[in-house]
Amino acid sequence: MSTIDPIDIFRIEAGELLEQVEQGLLDLEQRLDDREQIDAVFRGLHTLKGSGAMFGFDALAAFTHHCETAFDHVRKGHVPATLELVAAVLAARDHMRALVEHPNGDYARQEVALLDQLHAAIDIGARQISPPAQTETVAPLEDAGAPARHWRIRFALPPNSLLNGVNPLTFLDDLRELGACEIQVDASAVPPLDQLDPTALHLRWTVFLEADVCRSEIEDVFLFVMDDMTLEIDDMRGPASAEPPSATDAPPALVTPTEATTPEAKSATEANGVRARRAVESVRVPADRLDELMDRVGELVIAQSRLSQIAAAVANEELRAVSEEIENLSSELRATMMVLRMVPVGTLFERFRRLARDLQHETGKQIELVTEGESTEMDKTVIERLADPLVHIVRNSADHGLETPDERVAAGKPEVGRITLAARQSGGEVIISVSDDGRGINCERVRAKAEANGLVAPGQVLSEKEALQMIFQPGFSTAAQVTNLSGRGVGMDVVKKTIESLRGAIDVESWPGEGAEIALRIPLTLAIIDGLLVRVGAGRYVIPLAAVEECLELAPEQEARSRGRSLLSLRGSLVPFLRLREIFQTGSPPDPHQKVVVISTGAERVGLVVDQIIGDHQTVIKSMSKLHEDVETFSGATILGDGGVALILDIVNLVAAGQDQEARLRAIA
C-alpha cells in the first residue's frame, strides 16, 4: 500500500490556509475595524509560517514572518488596518502560493518589492495614529487578558511528532521571540537504550518566560498542534513565584487536560475537546483514491447488471432474490459514492471575490459581486474544470458588459455595476449562470463582426439566438482594442470547448441596455449517469436520461415524408427529428415500428429516431480511446450486462452533426 507524502499533505493544507487568509483579507477590506478578521488572518499566517518551517519550506516561513509581524502590530493596536496593508498582504499571499508550489525558485527581486510595499503600508498606518494615541497607555481589564510579566509554560508533544515532521525546537524559538526564556528539559520518560525508539519523542519541556504578552499570544505558538499535545500555561505573578526552580530540582509533573482545575484551563480543555471532535468528524482522503473507488463502484454496477440478466433468464427464485438484494446494495453504494464526490459550488464561487476586486482596479469600474446558490453541490471533477471557463465569462462581463460609472449614471443606473454568480439544480444537471446589469450584447455588432471574420455569409439571416452563439467561435471578439482582459478572441472559445467536454450546454440571453446572462448547463457527475438504452440497426446506444423528455412511435406518414421535411407535430408544435440510422450509416433497413426519443438541448427540442427503446440503464462512463477522441458525436462508452459495448451519445454535438447533414441533403434535393 502506497504511503502519502507528507510534503503533499502540507501543500494541500497550505493551499487551504492561503484561501482562508485571502477570504479574511477580502472581508477585512470591507470592514477595517473587524477584530475577528484581523485575528483570523494573523492565525492563518502564523500557522502557515510554523507549518512551513516544520516541513523544510524555510523561504516560505521567512517571508510569511514579515506579514505575520505586520498583522501582529495591527492586532496589538500599534498600527491600524488599512486598505494599503490589505493590498500588500494580498500581493504577498500570491507570492506565498508560489513559494509553496515552487520553493526553489529565484524570487529575490520580487520579494524585495513586496516587502517594500508591506513596509510602506505599515508606515502609512503608523502616520494615521496621532502622537497622543501612541504615548497614551490604558490599563486593560484583568479578565480581558491583561499582560503578565512572568509565565510558566509546560508542554509535551505526542510521541509520533517527529515522524509527522514536527520540530519541537521551533516552538522554543517562537517563545524566545516573545521574551527572555529559561528552558528546562524533562527526560524522565526516556526508556532504556535497548528499548529506545529513535523516531519517538519522549522529552517534555518547562519554559519560564518573562515578557509583556497575553495568554493568547503564548497559545498562538502552539496553535496548529494544540489538539494533540499537553499544554499548561501558568501566570506566575509576584517576585517570589517568578523565581524558577533550580536545575537540580525534580521536574514538575505536567498537568493533563483532564487534571486541569483552573477556569482558564477548563475552558482551554473544552475548546481543545471540541477541536479534537471536529478533527475526528472529517478525514482527508486523496482525490485519486476517490476516483479509484468510483471506478470499483462502476465495475460493481456492471457486474450487478449482468447478474440481473442471468437471474431473469434462469427460473431460480433464490438466484433472483440474491440478484435483487445485490442490486439494492449496489444502488445504495453508488448513491453514497456520489455524495462523497460532491462539493458545494460555494468553494468555487469564493475564488471570484478576489477576481472581482482585481477587475475593479484594472478596469476603473465599480463592481459588486453577488453569489447565489452556494450550497448547490456538484461532482468535484466538474467543479475543478469549471474554474477557468467562469473566469473568462466574469472577465468579459466586467470588460464588455458593465459600463463606466459615468455611463451608468447617464443611463439612470447606480454607479456600482453588479455581476451575479448563481447556481441551481434542475433535474440531473446544475445550471450556473453569470449575469450582469450592464449594456447587454449588441447583436447587430456581433453579426457584423461575424461577417467580417467570414463566419457567416454576407446578408445571411441569423436569429438572435444564433447571433449570440457566435461569441463562442474561435477568434471572435467585438473588442475595439486588445487589453489585458479581452480582445484576442480566445477566451469564450475555451469556454465552449470545456463545457462541451463536460457534456454540457451554454445558453445566452441579452437585454439591450439592461444586461446579459450566460448560463452553463452541466451534468451533476461525470462518472455514472442514468441513461436510456436504445437500438439503432445492430448497434446499441445510450441517451443521457436527463436530456430525455418523452418517447413516442413514429407515425407511418411521418416516415414517408421526404428527407428535407423531417418534422413531427407534437401537441400543436413542430419538432424536428433526426434519423440516427442515417447519421450512423448503419446500412440496414429500419424496423417496421420506429420510435422517436424527444430530447431537450437547452431552448429547443429535437427528436431522435431509433429502431427500439430497450429501457433505462445505469451507465458507467468509460472514456473513448485516443484513436476515437475526435469523434464528437459520442462522449464515451459503457459496458452492458451481457459484456457488449454501447456508445453514449453526446447530445449537443449529435444534433449539430444531424443539422449539418440535413442541410446537405436539402441542398442536394
XYZ file of C-alpha atoms in Angstrom:
669
model
C 0.000 0.000 0.000
C 1.446 3.360 -1.029
C 2.080 5.949 1.666
C 1.105 9.585 1.370
C 3.978 12.036 1.031
C 3.872 14.491 3.989
C 5.001 17.264 1.648
C 1.906 16.714 -0.491
C -0.270 16.894 2.619
C 1.438 20.140 3.616
C 0.822 21.648 0.188
C -2.872 20.792 0.424
C -3.179 22.267 3.901
C -1.124 25.313 2.909
C -3.490 25.897 -0.008
C -6.441 25.821 2.360
C -4.704 28.234 4.744
C -3.930 30.628 1.893
C -7.573 30.521 0.793
C -8.660 31.320 4.353
C -6.180 34.207 4.552
C -7.416 35.591 1.219
C -11.081 35.417 2.236
C -10.238 37.027 5.580
C -8.391 39.866 3.850
C -11.285 40.463 1.449
C -13.713 40.588 4.394
C -11.366 42.890 6.276
C -11.201 45.221 3.272
C -14.937 45.841 3.713
C -14.635 46.454 7.481
C -11.159 47.528 8.522
C -12.101 47.548 12.204
C -13.265 43.913 12.231
C -11.222 42.496 15.097
C -12.328 38.933 14.375
C -10.977 39.049 10.817
C -7.703 40.620 11.978
C -7.204 37.752 14.420
C -8.226 35.172 11.792
C -5.708 36.476 9.250
C -2.971 36.565 11.904
C -3.694 32.964 12.954
C -3.631 31.800 9.357
C -0.273 33.479 8.693
C 1.140 32.175 11.963
C 0.074 28.603 11.225
C 1.445 28.794 7.680
C 4.786 30.058 8.960
C 5.086 27.324 11.581
C 4.000 24.532 9.250
C 6.354 25.743 6.527
C 9.297 25.724 8.918
C 8.478 22.198 10.100
C 8.349 20.785 6.567
C 11.514 22.493 5.349
C 9.902 25.399 3.468
C 12.301 27.878 5.040
C 11.857 30.563 2.378
C 8.085 30.448 2.891
C 8.444 30.642 6.672
C 10.876 33.572 6.480
C 8.710 35.568 4.069
C 5.451 34.818 5.881
C 7.063 36.003 9.123
C 7.098 39.587 7.790
C 3.364 39.506 7.025
C 2.644 37.874 10.380
C 4.620 40.617 12.144
C 2.667 43.293 10.290
C -0.649 41.839 11.433
C 0.730 41.356 14.924
C 1.252 45.137 15.053
C -2.359 45.603 13.965
C -3.605 43.063 16.478
C -1.782 44.827 19.323
C -3.087 48.228 18.263
C 0.303 49.664 17.259
C -0.993 50.463 13.762
C -4.493 50.348 12.268
C -5.608 48.066 9.477
C -5.573 49.999 6.202
C -6.512 49.334 2.598
C -2.821 49.628 1.716
C -1.928 46.892 4.198
C -4.667 44.588 2.876
C -3.468 45.133 -0.702
C 0.147 44.463 0.306
C -0.676 41.210 2.120
C -2.925 40.069 -0.751
C 0.012 40.515 -3.124
C 2.241 38.725 -0.619
C -0.297 35.903 -0.413
C 0.140 35.238 -4.143
C 3.905 35.049 -3.594
C 3.391 32.605 -0.710
C 1.450 30.375 -3.102
C 4.430 30.388 -5.469
C 6.777 29.516 -2.585
C 4.547 26.551 -1.708
C 4.370 25.218 -5.268
C 7.958 26.023 -6.322
C 10.055 26.549 -3.183
C 13.382 26.572 -5.044
C 12.567 29.416 -7.423
C 14.550 32.651 -7.643
C 12.248 35.264 -6.114
C 14.802 37.685 -4.624
C 13.810 40.751 -6.664
C 10.093 40.053 -6.297
C 10.391 39.646 -2.523
C 12.212 42.967 -2.174
C 9.394 44.759 -3.985
C 6.700 43.017 -1.909
C 8.450 43.774 1.383
C 8.883 47.414 0.360
C 5.146 47.556 -0.322
C 4.429 45.928 3.050
C 6.703 48.314 4.977
C 5.206 51.307 3.170
C 1.728 50.153 4.201
C 2.847 49.874 7.834
C 4.305 53.397 7.654
C 1.029 54.741 6.263
C -0.864 53.141 9.138
C 1.613 54.465 11.712
C 1.178 58.036 10.421
C -2.587 57.732 10.888
C -2.124 57.400 14.654
C -1.684 60.755 16.376
C 1.268 61.206 18.806
C -1.022 61.297 21.895
C -2.541 57.989 20.888
C 0.927 56.449 20.573
C 2.063 57.539 24.049
C -1.191 57.075 25.915
C -1.396 53.843 27.875
C -4.666 52.355 29.018
C -4.641 49.637 31.623
C -6.648 46.750 30.172
C -9.165 44.840 32.217
C -7.883 41.786 34.087
C -10.373 39.323 32.646
C -9.858 40.724 29.156
C -6.435 39.029 29.014
C -4.167 41.560 30.782
C -0.433 41.251 30.088
C 1.660 39.475 32.717
C 5.388 39.665 33.354
C 6.157 36.061 34.252
C 4.763 32.867 32.716
C 5.443 29.170 33.296
C 4.744 27.036 30.226
C 4.779 23.237 30.394
C 4.227 21.229 27.243
C 4.618 17.724 25.880
C 4.127 16.688 22.263
C 2.741 13.333 21.044
C 5.330 10.523 20.636
C 4.813 10.446 16.845
C 5.529 14.177 16.412
C 8.946 13.642 14.848
C 7.511 11.233 12.287
C 4.887 13.851 11.379
C 7.533 16.492 10.760
C 7.013 18.462 13.993
C 10.223 20.067 15.265
C 9.958 20.997 18.989
C 12.814 23.488 18.617
C 10.615 25.768 16.506
C 8.257 26.231 19.464
C 11.154 27.106 21.735
C 12.444 29.604 19.161
C 9.000 31.208 18.928
C 8.828 31.515 22.707
C 12.267 33.159 22.723
C 10.949 35.745 20.275
C 8.294 36.704 22.839
C 10.835 37.458 25.578
C 13.586 36.175 27.853
C 13.265 32.419 28.437
C 14.744 29.827 30.791
C 14.172 26.341 29.397
C 14.278 23.064 31.315
C 14.018 19.627 29.713
C 12.358 16.651 31.404
C 13.967 13.401 30.156
C 12.491 11.151 32.855
C 10.224 9.398 30.337
C 13.099 8.333 28.046
C 13.251 4.489 28.100
C 16.468 2.423 28.435
C 18.687 2.303 25.380
C 17.707 -1.261 24.435
C 14.038 -0.190 24.402
C 14.501 3.230 22.805
C 12.647 4.016 19.592
C 14.745 6.714 17.872
C 11.681 8.027 15.981
C 9.604 8.583 19.133
C 9.607 11.773 21.187
C 9.843 11.249 24.971
C 11.017 14.688 26.138
C 8.962 17.313 27.942
C 9.739 20.985 28.467
C 9.170 23.637 31.087
C 9.746 27.231 29.958
C 9.870 30.262 32.244
C 9.028 33.273 30.090
C 9.427 36.903 31.067
C 7.516 39.057 28.594
C 4.661 41.539 28.376
C 2.406 39.198 26.443
C -1.100 37.788 26.881
C -2.030 34.140 27.315
C -3.488 34.054 23.813
C -0.137 35.067 22.288
C 1.545 32.117 24.002
C -1.219 29.762 22.845
C -0.703 31.011 19.279
C 2.792 29.496 19.341
C 1.221 26.014 19.666
C -1.866 26.806 17.598
C -1.513 24.111 14.929
C -0.629 21.249 17.316
C -2.766 22.189 20.309
C -5.372 19.483 19.615
C -2.898 16.647 20.209
C -0.466 17.994 22.813
C -0.456 18.550 26.574
C -0.096 22.224 27.438
C -0.236 24.166 30.694
C 0.270 27.941 30.927
C 0.508 29.480 34.411
C 0.556 33.180 35.253
C 3.439 33.489 37.762
C 2.718 36.920 39.294
C 4.912 38.317 42.051
C 8.683 38.200 42.560
C 8.598 35.030 44.692
C 6.632 32.951 42.252
C 8.648 34.324 39.366
C 11.776 32.547 40.552
C 12.292 29.380 38.525
C 13.341 26.242 40.391
C 16.946 25.164 40.243
C 18.123 22.719 37.659
C 18.646 20.108 40.361
C 15.018 20.172 41.462
C 12.765 17.397 40.310
C 10.902 18.367 37.124
C 7.326 19.362 37.799
C 4.641 16.961 36.704
C 2.713 18.099 33.702
C -0.997 18.686 34.156
C -3.036 16.823 31.592
C -6.298 18.323 30.279
C -8.358 16.013 32.480
C -6.493 17.246 35.580
C -6.898 20.966 34.869
C -8.676 22.760 37.679
C -8.414 26.478 36.956
C -11.276 28.104 34.987
C -8.858 29.117 32.238
C -7.509 25.565 31.948
C -11.009 24.124 31.911
C -12.119 26.443 29.132
C -8.974 25.641 27.155
C -9.584 21.933 27.701
C -13.155 22.206 26.485
C -12.044 24.136 23.434
C -9.403 21.522 22.672
C -12.001 18.779 23.069
C -14.307 20.476 20.573
C -11.455 20.843 18.080
C -10.488 17.202 18.569
C -14.055 16.045 17.954
C -14.248 18.151 14.813
C -10.975 16.648 13.615
C -12.388 13.147 14.084
C -15.571 14.019 12.195
C -13.721 14.532 8.907
C -10.945 12.569 7.237
C -8.718 13.865 4.444
C -8.663 11.431 1.511
C -6.581 11.973 -1.659
C -8.718 12.675 -4.707
C -7.169 9.847 -6.726
C -8.345 7.327 -4.120
C -11.913 8.581 -4.521
C -11.569 8.224 -8.288
C -10.264 4.681 -7.853
C -13.155 3.829 -5.546
C -15.602 5.255 -8.079
C -14.096 3.004 -10.751
C -14.631 -0.023 -8.490
C -18.230 1.005 -7.861
C -18.698 1.337 -11.594
C -17.390 -2.171 -12.175
C -19.757 -3.421 -9.469
C -22.711 -1.795 -11.223
C -21.725 -3.513 -14.468
C -21.358 -6.909 -12.747
C -24.706 -6.438 -10.993
C -26.389 -5.629 -14.309
C -25.016 -8.836 -15.806
C -26.173 -10.824 -12.782
C -29.671 -9.391 -13.175
C -29.815 -10.526 -16.781
C -28.699 -14.042 -15.857
C -31.210 -14.208 -12.992
C -34.006 -13.097 -15.313
C -33.126 -15.842 -17.809
C -32.918 -18.636 -15.201
C -36.016 -19.879 -13.362
C -34.394 -19.837 -9.940
C -36.127 -17.868 -7.192
C -33.142 -17.974 -4.841
C -30.827 -16.593 -7.521
C -33.358 -13.886 -8.350
C -33.663 -12.909 -4.675
C -29.883 -12.649 -4.315
C -29.712 -10.615 -7.524
C -32.320 -8.157 -6.252
C -30.519 -7.797 -2.931
C -27.198 -7.112 -4.647
C -28.955 -4.637 -6.928
C -30.278 -2.717 -3.919
C -26.903 -2.742 -2.200
C -25.032 -1.579 -5.312
C -27.600 1.170 -5.819
C -27.096 2.399 -2.239
C -23.331 2.167 -2.594
C -23.466 4.123 -5.814
C -25.600 6.844 -4.179
C -23.197 7.032 -1.223
C -20.216 7.263 -3.549
C -21.845 10.064 -5.493
C -22.366 12.028 -2.281
C -18.691 11.571 -1.343
C -17.629 13.173 -4.611
C -19.985 16.120 -4.244
C -18.717 19.503 -3.054
C -20.658 22.763 -2.736
C -20.365 25.274 -5.556
C -19.546 27.870 -2.902
C -15.974 26.540 -2.807
C -15.702 27.634 -6.446
C -17.541 30.940 -6.041
C -15.231 32.064 -3.205
C -12.354 32.375 -5.669
C -14.160 35.087 -7.622
C -14.256 37.609 -4.792
C -10.557 38.234 -5.368
C -11.071 38.317 -9.140
C -13.850 40.920 -8.821
C -11.608 43.059 -6.610
C -8.725 42.889 -9.104
C -11.049 43.625 -12.055
C -12.333 46.687 -10.243
C -8.798 48.068 -10.051
C -7.884 47.069 -13.624
C -10.993 48.493 -15.321
C -11.601 51.510 -13.092
C -15.212 50.372 -12.777
C -17.081 49.835 -9.534
C -18.080 46.171 -9.363
C -20.229 44.317 -6.871
C -20.086 40.524 -6.989
C -23.215 38.737 -5.770
C -23.351 34.954 -5.328
C -26.453 32.796 -5.026
C -26.982 29.076 -4.504
C -23.569 28.424 -2.932
C -24.894 25.273 -1.232
C -25.658 23.598 -4.587
C -23.427 20.535 -4.915
C -21.582 19.167 -7.920
C -19.031 16.491 -8.677
C -15.566 17.597 -7.563
C -14.133 16.912 -11.027
C -16.732 19.163 -12.638
C -16.031 21.919 -10.101
C -12.317 21.838 -10.897
C -12.889 22.097 -14.644
C -15.396 24.942 -14.353
C -12.952 27.393 -12.763
C -11.263 28.603 -15.975
C -14.482 28.987 -18.059
C -16.105 31.039 -15.308
C -13.022 33.259 -15.061
C -13.299 34.048 -18.791
C -17.020 34.812 -18.528
C -16.680 37.036 -15.455
C -13.784 38.953 -17.010
C -15.808 39.523 -20.190
C -18.806 40.688 -18.155
C -16.598 43.230 -16.379
C -14.822 44.433 -19.532
C -17.585 44.281 -22.175
C -20.798 44.182 -20.165
C -20.508 46.742 -17.372
C -20.327 50.432 -18.226
C -18.088 53.012 -16.579
C -19.570 54.846 -13.569
C -20.245 57.966 -15.693
C -22.006 55.928 -18.380
C -24.127 54.155 -15.771
C -25.190 57.408 -14.131
C -26.088 58.848 -17.549
C -28.216 55.743 -18.228
C -30.012 56.138 -14.889
C -28.242 53.200 -13.248
C -26.330 53.010 -9.958
C -22.612 53.739 -10.238
C -21.778 50.266 -8.969
C -22.225 47.548 -11.571
C -23.400 44.140 -10.439
C -22.179 40.728 -11.576
C -24.191 37.805 -10.230
C -22.875 34.248 -9.960
C -25.766 31.852 -9.337
C -26.162 28.079 -9.192
C -29.242 25.873 -9.013
C -30.036 22.238 -9.615
C -32.513 21.248 -12.297
C -33.085 17.507 -12.608
C -29.814 15.739 -13.309
C -27.890 18.902 -14.097
C -26.711 22.093 -12.429
C -27.231 25.466 -14.081
C -24.515 28.006 -13.289
C -25.242 31.472 -14.610
C -23.173 34.650 -14.848
C -25.323 37.744 -15.315
C -24.651 41.468 -15.211
C -26.726 44.647 -15.265
C -24.611 46.277 -17.975
C -25.224 47.282 -21.568
C -26.056 43.824 -22.896
C -24.729 42.172 -26.076
C -25.152 44.152 -29.300
C -26.495 41.536 -31.737
C -26.039 43.787 -34.774
C -22.406 44.324 -33.892
C -21.980 40.570 -33.421
C -23.490 39.913 -36.870
C -21.198 42.489 -38.484
C -18.127 41.046 -36.810
C -19.145 37.513 -37.827
C -19.435 38.613 -41.461
C -16.069 40.399 -41.290
C -14.439 37.242 -39.927
C -16.051 35.070 -42.600
C -18.075 33.087 -40.074
C -21.337 33.798 -41.909
C -22.097 34.775 -45.479
C -22.873 38.468 -46.130
C -26.595 39.078 -45.774
C -27.237 35.677 -44.175
C -30.206 35.834 -41.845
C -29.381 34.911 -38.259
C -31.801 34.580 -35.396
C -30.952 36.367 -32.163
C -30.046 33.054 -30.558
C -27.733 32.092 -33.440
C -26.092 35.510 -33.345
C -25.432 35.301 -29.619
C -23.843 31.870 -30.048
C -21.316 33.467 -32.425
C -19.382 34.883 -29.474
C -18.089 31.350 -28.818
C -16.495 30.990 -32.260
C -12.672 30.747 -32.355
C -11.019 34.125 -32.783
C -14.267 36.049 -32.353
C -14.161 39.307 -30.374
C -16.068 42.579 -30.586
C -13.466 44.454 -28.534
C -12.178 47.591 -30.262
C -8.675 47.010 -28.917
C -6.714 44.262 -27.209
C -6.385 44.705 -23.430
C -5.135 42.630 -20.532
C -8.701 41.405 -20.067
C -10.017 40.642 -23.546
C -9.822 41.308 -27.242
C -7.918 38.302 -28.622
C -10.973 36.126 -29.182
C -9.735 33.022 -27.399
C -11.472 33.132 -24.010
C -15.046 32.292 -24.991
C -13.875 29.622 -27.431
C -12.142 27.924 -24.483
C -15.387 28.198 -22.521
C -17.366 26.394 -25.210
C -14.848 23.584 -25.637
C -14.615 22.990 -21.895
C -18.376 22.931 -21.363
C -18.894 20.570 -24.292
C -16.211 18.264 -22.903
C -18.310 18.135 -19.727
C -21.361 17.110 -21.803
C -22.894 20.473 -21.024
C -24.530 23.265 -22.993
C -24.449 27.063 -22.986
C -27.461 29.393 -23.180
C -27.028 33.115 -23.806
C -29.610 35.834 -23.281
C -29.257 39.574 -23.701
C -31.423 42.564 -22.895
C -30.118 45.736 -24.596
C -29.320 48.370 -22.033
C -30.233 46.091 -19.147
C -27.629 43.336 -19.132
C -26.858 39.814 -20.291
C -26.736 36.298 -18.881
C -24.650 33.266 -19.822
C -25.950 30.017 -18.322
C -23.875 26.839 -18.212
C -25.919 23.643 -18.018
C -23.644 20.968 -16.535
C -24.360 17.344 -15.544
C -24.104 16.616 -11.833
C -21.408 13.999 -12.312
C -19.108 12.629 -14.977
C -18.731 9.095 -13.629
C -22.141 7.364 -13.573
C -25.323 8.578 -15.234
C -28.825 7.291 -15.781
C -29.355 6.604 -19.451
C -31.949 5.374 -21.916
C -30.648 2.337 -23.806
C -31.785 2.249 -27.453
C -31.007 0.178 -30.540
C -30.267 1.580 -33.985
C -29.676 -1.173 -36.519
C -27.431 -3.733 -34.814
C -25.791 -1.188 -32.509
C -26.865 -0.114 -29.035
C -26.538 3.426 -27.745
C -27.179 5.302 -24.511
C -29.012 8.646 -24.420
C -28.466 10.604 -21.149
C -31.777 10.348 -19.339
C -31.549 13.949 -18.087
C -31.995 15.149 -21.687
C -34.973 12.877 -22.497
C -38.430 14.486 -22.387
C -40.658 11.760 -23.830
C -40.812 8.786 -26.182
C -43.404 8.080 -28.904
C -43.889 5.988 -32.006
C -43.064 7.436 -35.400
C -46.229 7.548 -37.479
C -46.014 5.973 -40.984
C -46.950 9.277 -42.635
C -44.076 10.994 -40.857
C -41.646 8.321 -42.060
C -42.932 8.646 -45.638
C -42.072 12.326 -45.822
C -39.016 13.490 -47.726
C -35.674 13.901 -46.049
C -35.832 17.674 -46.244
C -39.069 17.833 -44.202
C -38.209 15.849 -41.041
C -40.772 17.406 -38.711
C -43.409 15.922 -36.487
C -46.375 17.607 -34.863
C -46.321 17.315 -31.099
C -49.241 18.886 -29.244
C -49.563 21.766 -31.671
C -45.850 22.467 -32.141
C -43.424 21.265 -34.782
C -40.413 19.300 -33.561
C -37.571 18.439 -35.978
C -36.257 14.884 -35.824
C -33.103 13.113 -36.933
C -32.830 9.563 -38.239
C -29.912 8.057 -36.327
C -29.554 5.157 -38.768
C -28.689 7.695 -41.493
C -26.270 9.658 -39.301
C -24.527 6.450 -38.185
C -24.846 4.874 -41.674
C -25.958 1.506 -40.356
C -26.688 0.163 -43.840
C -29.668 -1.814 -42.523
C -33.382 -1.273 -43.240
C -35.422 0.403 -40.492
C -37.657 -1.600 -38.179
C -41.385 -1.607 -39.022
C -42.352 0.415 -35.952
C -39.713 3.034 -35.250
C -39.643 5.134 -32.098
C -38.839 8.794 -31.511
C -36.986 9.914 -28.391
C -37.668 13.619 -27.856
C -34.689 15.307 -26.191
C -34.069 18.847 -24.975
C -30.895 20.713 -25.934
C -31.479 23.874 -23.996
C -34.053 26.125 -25.614
C -35.075 23.693 -28.391
C -36.381 20.153 -28.674
C -35.237 17.545 -31.173
C -36.471 14.029 -31.898
C -34.081 11.091 -32.392
C -35.492 8.221 -34.476
C -34.383 4.781 -33.211
C -35.397 1.239 -34.024
C -36.045 0.074 -30.452
C -36.181 1.506 -26.940
C -34.665 -1.140 -24.654
C -35.139 0.688 -21.337
C -33.405 2.558 -18.505
C -29.783 1.762 -17.838
C -27.354 2.838 -15.124
C -24.425 3.887 -17.252
C -20.830 3.715 -16.069
C -18.982 6.073 -18.389
C -15.725 4.854 -19.895
C -13.533 7.294 -21.796
C -13.037 6.822 -25.512
C -9.631 5.645 -26.692
C -7.164 8.153 -28.115
C -7.924 6.774 -31.562
C -11.571 7.895 -31.219
C -11.107 11.163 -29.298
C -12.032 13.239 -32.360
C -15.427 11.503 -32.772
C -17.574 14.316 -31.396
C -20.963 12.607 -31.537
C -20.037 10.271 -28.649
C -18.984 11.322 -25.150
C -17.879 7.856 -24.045
C -18.856 4.205 -23.875
C -20.241 1.767 -21.351
C -20.166 -1.980 -20.840
C -23.558 -3.699 -20.785
C -24.605 -6.590 -18.630
C -24.043 -9.108 -21.430
C -20.481 -7.873 -21.940
C -21.329 -5.834 -25.031
C -20.410 -2.191 -25.551
C -22.828 0.704 -26.012
C -21.742 4.169 -27.098
C -23.004 7.189 -25.115
C -24.413 9.927 -27.316
C -23.153 13.490 -26.990
C -26.476 15.223 -27.500
C -25.209 18.710 -28.383
C -22.658 17.572 -30.973
C -25.005 14.906 -32.324
C -27.758 17.444 -33.017
C -25.250 19.811 -34.637
C -23.952 16.996 -36.864
C -27.505 15.973 -37.750
C -28.458 19.528 -38.680
C -25.416 19.796 -40.945
C -26.344 16.518 -42.638
C -29.973 17.644 -43.112
C -28.724 20.876 -44.673
C -26.515 18.952 -47.125
C -29.357 16.603 -48.070
C -31.707 19.548 -48.517
C -29.170 21.230 -50.791
C -28.841 18.064 -52.926
C -32.617 17.722 -53.194
